[in-house]
Amino acid sequence: MRVIGGRLKGKKLNGISSISNSSLRPTSDRVKENIFNILSHKFHLNLDGIKVLDLFAGTGSLGFESLSRGARSVTFVENDQYACRLIKENAKTYEKQIFKI
Protein backbone atom coordinates (compact mmCIF):
# COMPACT_ATOMS: atom_id res chain seq x y z
CA MET A 1 0.00 0.00 0.00
CA ARG A 2 1.45 3.35 -0.99
CA VAL A 3 0.54 6.99 -1.57
CA ILE A 4 0.30 7.77 -5.29
CA GLY A 5 0.28 11.58 -5.36
CA GLY A 6 1.15 14.76 -3.49
CA ARG A 7 3.85 15.37 -0.89
CA LEU A 8 4.03 11.73 0.19
CA LYS A 9 4.05 10.30 -3.34
CA GLY A 10 5.67 6.88 -3.34
CA LYS A 11 5.76 6.51 0.45
CA LYS A 12 4.68 3.11 1.70
CA LEU A 13 1.93 2.86 4.28
CA ASN A 14 1.85 0.04 6.81
CA GLY A 15 -0.26 -2.63 5.20
CA ILE A 16 -2.39 -5.54 6.24
CA SER A 17 -0.43 -8.53 7.48
CA SER A 18 -1.37 -12.01 6.35
CA ILE A 19 -2.42 -12.81 9.93
CA SER A 20 -4.74 -9.82 10.15
CA ASN A 21 -8.43 -9.35 9.64
CA SER A 22 -9.28 -10.71 6.20
CA SER A 23 -12.31 -8.40 5.88
CA LEU A 24 -10.01 -5.40 5.25
CA ARG A 25 -9.11 -4.70 1.65
CA PRO A 26 -7.08 -1.61 0.82
CA THR A 27 -8.19 0.59 -2.05
CA SER A 28 -6.05 -0.24 -5.07
CA ASP A 29 -3.76 2.38 -6.59
CA ARG A 30 -5.79 2.35 -9.78
CA VAL A 31 -9.06 3.06 -7.96
CA LYS A 32 -7.46 5.84 -5.87
CA GLU A 33 -6.02 7.43 -8.99
CA ASN A 34 -9.43 7.34 -10.71
CA ILE A 35 -11.22 8.80 -7.67
CA PHE A 36 -8.82 11.75 -7.41
CA ASN A 37 -8.82 12.30 -11.19
CA ILE A 38 -12.62 12.50 -11.18
CA LEU A 39 -12.64 14.87 -8.20
CA SER A 40 -10.07 17.20 -9.73
CA HIS A 41 -10.96 17.10 -13.43
CA LYS A 42 -14.69 16.48 -13.56
CA PHE A 43 -15.70 18.36 -10.42
CA HIS A 44 -12.76 20.84 -10.41
CA LEU A 45 -12.16 20.10 -6.72
CA ASN A 46 -8.94 21.41 -5.25
CA LEU A 47 -8.04 19.55 -2.05
CA ASP A 48 -5.86 22.36 -0.68
CA GLY A 49 -7.06 23.26 2.81
CA ILE A 50 -10.29 21.24 2.85
CA LYS A 51 -11.51 18.91 5.59
CA VAL A 52 -12.06 15.30 4.52
CA LEU A 53 -14.21 12.59 6.08
CA ASP A 54 -12.93 9.05 5.47
CA LEU A 55 -16.06 7.16 6.49
CA PHE A 56 -15.62 3.40 6.82
CA ALA A 57 -11.89 4.16 6.59
CA GLY A 58 -10.56 0.61 6.64
CA THR A 59 -6.83 1.04 6.12
CA GLY A 60 -7.13 4.83 5.84
CA SER A 61 -5.55 4.81 2.40
CA LEU A 62 -7.94 7.39 0.91
CA GLY A 63 -7.55 9.72 3.87
CA PHE A 64 -3.74 9.63 3.73
CA GLU A 65 -3.89 10.22 -0.01
CA SER A 66 -6.06 13.30 0.65
CA LEU A 67 -3.61 14.63 3.24
CA SER A 68 -0.75 14.09 0.84
CA ARG A 69 -2.61 16.09 -1.81
CA GLY A 70 -3.17 19.09 0.46
CA ALA A 71 -6.21 18.42 2.63
CA ARG A 72 -6.06 20.34 5.91
CA SER A 73 -7.41 17.48 8.01
CA VAL A 74 -9.02 14.05 7.75
CA THR A 75 -11.46 12.46 10.14
CA PHE A 76 -11.11 8.69 9.98
CA VAL A 77 -14.19 6.71 11.04
CA GLU A 78 -13.64 2.98 11.55
CA ASN A 79 -14.88 0.48 14.14
CA ASP A 80 -12.44 -2.38 13.48
CA GLN A 81 -9.71 -2.26 16.15
CA TYR A 82 -7.00 -3.67 13.88
CA ALA A 83 -7.78 -1.06 11.21
CA CYS A 84 -7.72 1.73 13.81
CA ARG A 85 -4.26 0.60 14.99
CA LEU A 86 -3.07 0.55 11.38
CA ILE A 87 -4.35 4.10 10.77
CA LYS A 88 -2.69 5.34 13.98
CA GLU A 89 0.64 3.72 13.04
CA ASN A 90 0.61 5.34 9.61
CA ALA A 91 -0.36 8.73 11.06
CA LYS A 92 2.49 8.55 13.56
CA THR A 93 4.99 7.48 10.86
CA TYR A 94 4.18 10.35 8.49
CA GLU A 95 2.84 13.10 10.77
CA LYS A 96 5.91 15.34 10.36
CA GLN A 97 5.82 15.06 6.57
CA ILE A 98 2.06 15.48 6.30
CA PHE A 99 1.80 18.45 8.61
CA LYS A 100 4.78 20.50 7.38
CA ILE A 101 4.07 24.19 7.86
XYZ file of N, CA and C in Angstrom:
303
model
N 0.857 -1.165 0.000
C 0.000 0.000 0.000
C 0.902 1.227 0.000
N 0.626 2.150 -0.906
C 1.452 3.353 -0.991
C 0.603 4.552 -1.365
N 1.188 5.740 -1.173
C 0.539 6.987 -1.565
C 0.954 7.256 -3.011
N -0.007 7.627 -3.864
C 0.295 7.766 -5.293
C 0.442 9.200 -5.771
N 0.154 10.186 -4.925
C 0.277 11.577 -5.359
C 0.532 12.519 -4.202
N 0.949 13.738 -4.515
C 1.148 14.756 -3.488
C 2.507 14.675 -2.813
N 2.583 15.290 -1.637
C 3.850 15.372 -0.894
C 4.426 14.020 -0.506
N 3.565 13.055 -0.249
C 4.031 11.731 0.185
C 4.101 10.725 -0.956
N 4.070 11.191 -2.185
C 4.053 10.301 -3.342
C 5.152 9.245 -3.234
N 4.742 7.993 -3.372
C 5.672 6.881 -3.342
C 5.955 6.320 -1.962
N 5.520 7.004 -0.909
C 5.760 6.513 0.453
C 4.868 5.309 0.724
N 5.447 4.314 1.365
C 4.685 3.112 1.699
C 3.962 3.304 3.027
N 2.720 2.872 3.053
C 1.933 2.863 4.281
C 1.989 1.458 4.863
N 1.911 1.368 6.192
C 1.850 0.044 6.807
C 0.630 -0.666 6.254
N 0.819 -1.889 5.835
C -0.260 -2.629 5.204
C -0.844 -3.699 6.099
N -1.702 -4.473 5.534
C -2.388 -5.536 6.240
C -1.495 -6.769 6.229
N -1.240 -7.320 7.410
C -0.428 -8.534 7.476
C -1.291 -9.735 7.113
N -0.641 -10.808 6.752
C -1.370 -12.009 6.347
C -2.155 -12.616 7.515
N -1.751 -12.287 8.742
C -2.415 -12.814 9.930
C -3.640 -11.976 10.293
N -3.731 -10.797 9.733
C -4.739 -9.818 10.153
C -6.148 -10.162 9.702
N -7.017 -9.245 9.984
C -8.426 -9.351 9.636
C -8.600 -9.423 8.125
N -9.140 -10.517 7.643
C -9.278 -10.708 6.200
C -10.403 -9.866 5.595
N -11.221 -9.212 6.421
C -12.306 -8.401 5.878
C -11.812 -7.040 5.383
N -10.570 -6.666 5.714
C -10.008 -5.397 5.255
C -9.371 -5.576 3.884
N -9.736 -4.694 2.968
C -9.114 -4.704 1.645
C -8.757 -3.279 1.282
N -7.461 -2.988 1.139
C -7.075 -1.613 0.823
C -7.542 -1.215 -0.576
N -7.817 0.063 -0.745
C -8.195 0.595 -2.050
C -6.987 0.493 -2.975
N -7.177 -0.067 -4.141
C -6.051 -0.242 -5.067
C -5.577 1.111 -5.599
N -4.322 1.145 -6.036
C -3.757 2.378 -6.594
C -4.574 2.877 -7.777
N -5.020 1.970 -8.593
C -5.793 2.346 -9.783
C -7.113 3.018 -9.405
N -7.782 2.479 -8.406
C -9.055 3.057 -7.956
C -8.816 4.433 -7.330
N -7.774 4.540 -6.480
C -7.458 5.842 -5.865
C -7.162 6.879 -6.943
N -6.369 6.503 -7.924
C -6.021 7.431 -8.991
C -7.272 7.898 -9.725
N -8.186 6.977 -10.018
C -9.426 7.342 -10.708
C -10.310 8.245 -9.854
N -10.409 7.960 -8.568
C -11.220 8.797 -7.671
C -10.691 10.228 -7.676
N -9.383 10.397 -7.495
C -8.823 11.745 -7.410
C -8.813 12.444 -8.775
N -8.704 11.694 -9.859
C -8.821 12.302 -11.189
C -10.233 12.828 -11.423
N -11.225 12.058 -11.025
C -12.620 12.500 -11.184
C -12.881 13.742 -10.333
N -12.418 13.720 -9.081
C -12.636 14.867 -8.198
C -11.978 16.134 -8.745
N -10.776 15.994 -9.271
C -10.067 17.202 -9.728
C -10.462 17.640 -11.133
N -10.699 16.709 -12.043
C -10.962 17.103 -13.432
C -12.444 17.271 -13.756
N -13.260 16.372 -13.260
C -14.687 16.476 -13.563
C -15.382 17.493 -12.660
N -15.031 17.477 -11.375
C -15.701 18.363 -10.421
C -14.856 19.581 -10.057
N -13.662 19.693 -10.632
C -12.761 20.835 -10.407
C -12.538 21.090 -8.918
N -12.372 20.007 -8.160
C -12.164 20.101 -6.723
C -10.678 20.193 -6.418
N -10.303 21.234 -5.702
C -8.936 21.409 -5.246
C -8.911 21.007 -3.774
N -8.064 20.058 -3.413
C -8.036 19.552 -2.046
C -7.319 20.468 -1.066
N -6.640 21.495 -1.560
C -5.863 22.365 -0.675
C -6.736 22.988 0.404
N -6.406 22.636 1.665
C -7.058 23.263 2.812
C -8.428 22.745 3.181
N -8.941 21.719 2.507
C -10.286 21.242 2.849
C -10.226 20.190 3.954
N -11.365 19.965 4.590
C -11.508 18.909 5.588
C -12.136 17.708 4.896
N -11.595 16.516 5.177
C -12.057 15.296 4.519
C -12.590 14.328 5.568
N -13.667 13.646 5.237
C -14.214 12.587 6.082
C -13.969 11.263 5.386
N -13.172 10.394 6.002
C -12.926 9.052 5.471
C -13.811 8.102 6.269
N -15.056 7.982 5.810
C -16.057 7.165 6.486
C -15.857 5.711 6.092
N -15.947 4.805 7.048
C -15.620 3.396 6.821
C -14.184 3.313 6.295
N -13.257 3.905 7.035
C -11.891 4.161 6.586
C -11.093 2.909 6.251
N -11.352 1.814 6.906
C -10.563 0.610 6.638
C -9.101 0.863 6.939
N -8.264 0.811 5.932
C -6.830 1.036 6.120
C -6.471 2.516 6.182
N -7.393 3.392 5.825
C -7.127 4.829 5.841
C -6.426 5.337 4.598
N -6.289 4.490 3.619
C -5.554 4.814 2.397
C -6.069 6.076 1.698
N -7.377 6.209 1.583
C -7.937 7.389 0.909
C -7.709 8.665 1.715
N -7.794 8.565 3.025
C -7.547 9.722 3.875
C -6.110 10.190 3.802
N -5.153 9.259 3.824
C -3.741 9.632 3.731
C -3.417 10.201 2.350
N -4.070 9.679 1.340
C -3.891 10.220 -0.009
C -4.385 11.664 -0.054
N -5.513 11.937 0.600
C -6.063 13.299 0.648
C -5.123 14.252 1.371
N -4.569 13.801 2.502
C -3.611 14.633 3.240
C -2.378 14.925 2.389
N -1.914 13.918 1.690
C -0.747 14.091 0.839
C -1.000 15.113 -0.266
N -2.246 15.188 -0.713
C -2.609 16.091 -1.806
C -3.071 17.465 -1.317
N -2.923 17.737 -0.011
C -3.165 19.089 0.461
C -4.341 19.299 1.380
N -5.091 18.250 1.710
C -6.210 18.417 2.631
C -5.694 18.915 3.977
N -6.469 19.779 4.616
C -6.064 20.335 5.906
C -6.167 19.296 7.009
N -7.236 18.506 6.992
C -7.414 17.477 8.008
C -8.287 16.359 7.453
N -8.172 15.200 8.096
C -9.016 14.050 7.754
C -9.561 13.476 9.044
N -10.844 13.182 9.045
C -11.458 12.458 10.142
C -11.674 11.035 9.667
N -10.982 10.104 10.316
C -11.109 8.689 9.978
C -12.182 8.084 10.866
N -13.152 7.381 10.279
C -14.194 6.707 11.044
C -14.103 5.217 10.722
N -13.797 4.425 11.734
C -13.638 2.980 11.554
C -13.901 2.308 12.890
N -14.601 1.161 12.885
C -14.882 0.478 14.140
C -14.038 -0.779 14.344
N -13.300 -1.221 13.349
C -12.437 -2.384 13.484
C -11.156 -1.980 14.217
N -10.855 -2.653 15.322
C -9.715 -2.263 16.148
C -8.385 -2.417 15.419
N -8.238 -3.479 14.628
C -6.997 -3.671 13.876
C -6.799 -2.520 12.884
N -7.863 -2.150 12.190
C -7.778 -1.057 11.212
C -7.436 0.258 11.907
N -8.025 0.504 13.069
C -7.720 1.731 13.812
C -6.245 1.784 14.201
N -5.695 0.658 14.651
C -4.260 0.603 14.987
C -3.410 0.903 13.764
N -3.800 0.337 12.630
C -3.072 0.551 11.380
C -3.078 2.025 10.983
N -4.228 2.674 11.089
C -4.347 4.101 10.770
C -3.477 4.930 11.719
N -3.504 4.611 13.006
C -2.693 5.344 13.982
C -1.206 5.178 13.710
N -0.773 3.965 13.356
C 0.642 3.724 13.041
C 1.085 4.558 11.842
N 0.264 4.567 10.802
C 0.609 5.344 9.613
C 0.618 6.836 9.896
N -0.321 7.298 10.710
C -0.360 8.725 11.061
C 0.890 9.110 11.835
N 1.302 8.262 12.760
C 2.492 8.545 13.557
C 3.750 8.527 12.678
N 3.823 7.604 11.742
C 4.989 7.483 10.865
C 5.177 8.723 9.992
N 4.081 9.270 9.472
C 4.185 10.348 8.487
C 3.697 11.706 8.977
N 3.419 11.846 10.279
C 2.844 13.100 10.765
C 3.726 14.310 10.479
N 5.024 14.194 10.596
C 5.908 15.340 10.361
C 5.916 15.734 8.885
N 5.826 14.754 7.992
C 5.822 15.064 6.572
C 4.460 15.577 6.100
N 3.403 15.058 6.691
C 2.059 15.477 6.303
C 1.769 16.887 6.784
N 2.184 17.200 8.001
C 1.805 18.454 8.614
C 2.929 19.490 8.585
N 3.760 19.463 7.537
C 4.783 20.497 7.383
C 4.110 21.851 7.251
N 4.653 22.828 7.939
C 4.071 24.188 7.858
C 5.086 25.104 7.217
